[in-house]
Structures are given as structure tokens and as C-alpha cells.
Amino acid sequence: QVQLVESGGGLVQAGGSLRLSCAASGRTFSTYTMGFFRQAPGKEREFVANIRWSGGMTYYADSVKGRFTISRDNAKNTVYLQMNSLKPADTAVYYCAAARLAIALYSYEYDYWGQGTQVTVSS
């Protein structure tokens, strides 16, 4: 069992930065692929980024590539999403998730989810 708690969301102006954190409980955290998804009002949940258990492989949605960076600290059971050059289109609730699968790009592939944190980017 893995429990996930996100933090770090908030209101920021376009062009600004935020860093999301996702703290995980459970001794097997280091074996999971960790991902972030987001969901804007009236839209489906979409993949943002993920990182393999070793931290050596990452994958990003095209919409955030070059602006967002995902990283993890297995010693702290925490994964981070650094978001730079934020745009109003990035406004959404951001969710952290954990997957047993090494390659996990779809929400149905994830086994555990956090409660979400709101990110609002003003123009």
C-alpha cells in the first residue's frame, strides 16, 4: 500500500514557477514509477510526466517538455515536479500517482493516487 500527498500548488503569474512535491508512505516507494497528471475543468485527466524507480529515465508530455522537470529522492520517499515558464493553459488540479509498471503513460496503469493540488496560472 502506498499513500501519496501532494503539496506546493498555488496561484502564480504567467512566466512564473512552482515546485510540486509528492510525499509517499510505504517501504516499496523506490520500486514504483511515479507520475504526475493534471485535470482542468471540463477536460479529461492528462499525463504530464513520469520517472522510473531509479530516477534515470523520465518522460514528458509534449506540452510541458522543456519547461517541467520531474525528479525523485528515494531516501525521502518524495517526487518533485519543477514547473517553469508557466502558462494559463497549465491551470489544473495536479495529481501524483504511483505505478508498478515500469512504463506507465496512462492513468489506468497507475495503482495509487494522491488527492491533488490546485495550480492556477494567471495571465
Tab-separated table of C-alpha atoms in Angstrom:
chain	number	residue	atom	x	y	z
A	1	GLN	CA	0.000	0.000	0.000
A	2	VAL	CA	1.268	3.458	-0.950
A	3	GLN	CA	-0.256	6.736	0.208
A	4	LEU	CA	0.543	9.924	-1.669
A	5	VAL	CA	0.213	13.533	-0.517
A	6	GLU	CA	0.863	16.422	-2.889
A	7	SER	CA	1.827	19.938	-1.903
A	8	GLY	CA	3.186	23.092	-3.478
A	9	GLY	CA	0.293	24.206	-5.626
A	10	GLY	CA	-0.921	27.777	-5.697
A	11	LEU	CA	-1.515	30.892	-7.745
A	12	VAL	CA	1.256	32.229	-9.953
A	13	GLN	CA	1.502	34.695	-12.820
A	14	ALA	CA	2.277	33.550	-16.340
A	15	GLY	CA	6.003	33.022	-16.752
A	16	GLY	CA	6.450	32.126	-13.103
A	17	SER	CA	7.492	28.892	-11.429
A	18	LEU	CA	6.157	26.417	-8.905
A	19	ARG	CA	7.513	23.196	-7.469
A	20	LEU	CA	5.136	20.416	-6.559
A	21	SER	CA	6.112	17.778	-4.052
A	22	CYS	CA	4.585	14.363	-3.577
A	23	ALA	CA	5.389	12.583	-0.343
A	24	ALA	CA	4.812	8.848	-0.300
A	25	SER	CA	4.400	6.412	2.518
A	26	GLY	CA	5.313	2.774	2.154
A	27	ARG	CA	8.569	0.921	2.176
A	28	THR	CA	8.343	-0.034	-1.509
A	29	PHE	CA	8.236	3.536	-2.840
A	30	SER	CA	11.570	3.154	-4.590
A	31	THR	CA	10.233	0.332	-6.763
A	32	TYR	CA	7.376	2.338	-8.300
A	33	THR	CA	7.286	4.509	-11.360
A	34	MET	CA	5.997	7.894	-10.199
A	35	GLY	CA	3.946	10.187	-12.373
A	36	PHE	CA	2.093	13.479	-12.413
A	37	PHE	CA	-1.201	14.000	-14.178
A	38	ARG	CA	-3.408	17.063	-14.386
A	39	GLN	CA	-7.053	17.773	-14.938
A	40	ALA	CA	-8.501	21.099	-15.972
A	41	PRO	CA	-12.211	21.908	-15.528
A	42	GLY	CA	-14.288	20.159	-18.154
A	43	LYS	CA	-11.338	18.200	-19.506
A	44	GLU	CA	-10.036	14.689	-19.095
A	45	ARG	CA	-7.127	13.876	-16.875
A	46	GLU	CA	-3.911	14.031	-18.878
A	47	PHE	CA	-0.413	12.723	-18.423
A	48	VAL	CA	2.257	15.289	-17.547
A	49	ALA	CA	5.466	13.431	-16.656
A	50	ASN	CA	6.830	10.301	-15.056
A	51	ILE	CA	10.066	8.958	-13.672
A	52	ARG	CA	11.266	5.386	-13.314
A	53	TRP	CA	12.154	3.906	-9.960
A	54	SER	CA	15.871	4.515	-10.453
A	55	GLY	CA	15.352	8.117	-11.492
A	56	GLY	CA	17.366	7.537	-14.616
A	57	MET	CA	14.522	7.646	-17.121
A	58	THR	CA	11.901	10.322	-17.451
A	59	TYR	CA	9.114	11.012	-19.908
A	60	TYR	CA	7.182	14.223	-20.554
A	61	ALA	CA	4.088	15.260	-22.390
A	62	ASP	CA	4.922	17.432	-25.383
A	63	SER	CA	3.006	20.328	-23.849
A	64	VAL	CA	5.410	20.578	-20.901
A	65	LYS	CA	8.673	19.369	-22.411
A	66	GLY	CA	11.472	21.842	-21.792
A	67	ARG	CA	9.516	23.657	-19.081
A	68	PHE	CA	8.819	20.982	-16.451
A	69	THR	CA	11.302	18.692	-14.719
A	70	ILE	CA	10.414	15.633	-12.681
A	71	SER	CA	12.821	14.199	-10.128
A	72	ARG	CA	12.739	11.899	-7.134
A	73	ASP	CA	14.549	11.348	-3.874
A	74	ASN	CA	14.029	7.738	-2.843
A	75	ALA	CA	15.699	8.335	0.506
A	76	LYS	CA	12.978	10.879	1.297
A	77	ASN	CA	10.169	8.984	-0.441
A	78	THR	CA	9.401	12.137	-2.393
A	79	VAL	CA	8.950	13.036	-6.039
A	80	TYR	CA	9.087	16.604	-7.346
A	81	LEU	CA	7.734	18.449	-10.347
A	82	GLN	CA	9.544	21.692	-11.067
A	83	MET	CA	7.353	23.831	-13.306
A	84	ASN	CA	8.909	26.821	-15.053
A	85	SER	CA	7.604	29.281	-17.654
A	86	LEU	CA	4.074	28.542	-16.568
A	87	LYS	CA	1.200	29.372	-18.874
A	88	PRO	CA	-2.509	29.882	-18.202
A	89	ALA	CA	-3.067	26.607	-20.084
A	90	ASP	CA	-1.197	24.831	-17.263
A	91	THR	CA	-4.008	25.685	-14.847
A	92	ALA	CA	-5.376	22.432	-13.451
A	93	VAL	CA	-5.513	20.148	-10.472
A	94	TYR	CA	-2.260	18.201	-10.433
A	95	TYR	CA	-2.201	14.618	-9.203
A	96	CYS	CA	0.685	12.450	-8.152
A	97	ALA	CA	0.421	8.734	-8.876
A	98	ALA	CA	2.398	5.520	-8.422
A	99	ALA	CA	2.565	2.597	-10.826
A	100	ARG	CA	4.059	-0.866	-10.526
A	101	LEU	CA	4.631	-0.888	-14.283
A	102	ALA	CA	7.962	0.480	-15.448
A	103	ILE	CA	6.393	2.178	-18.453
A	104	ALA	CA	3.189	3.904	-17.437
A	105	LEU	CA	1.774	6.719	-19.520
A	106	TYR	CA	-1.944	6.233	-18.981
A	107	SER	CA	-3.981	6.865	-15.853
A	108	TYR	CA	-5.352	3.320	-15.787
A	109	GLU	CA	-1.811	1.987	-15.415
A	110	TYR	CA	-1.363	3.715	-12.065
A	111	ASP	CA	-2.234	1.945	-8.850
A	112	TYR	CA	-2.234	4.740	-6.282
A	113	TRP	CA	-3.242	8.402	-6.428
A	114	GLY	CA	-2.865	11.489	-4.313
A	115	GLN	CA	-5.670	13.895	-3.541
A	116	GLY	CA	-4.458	16.559	-5.960
A	117	THR	CA	-3.229	20.118	-5.610
A	118	GLN	CA	-4.553	23.155	-7.479
A	119	VAL	CA	-2.260	25.122	-9.767
A	120	THR	CA	-3.636	28.368	-11.147
A	121	VAL	CA	-1.686	30.480	-13.630
A	122	SER	CA	-2.981	33.977	-14.241
A	123	SER	CA	-2.366	35.903	-17.448
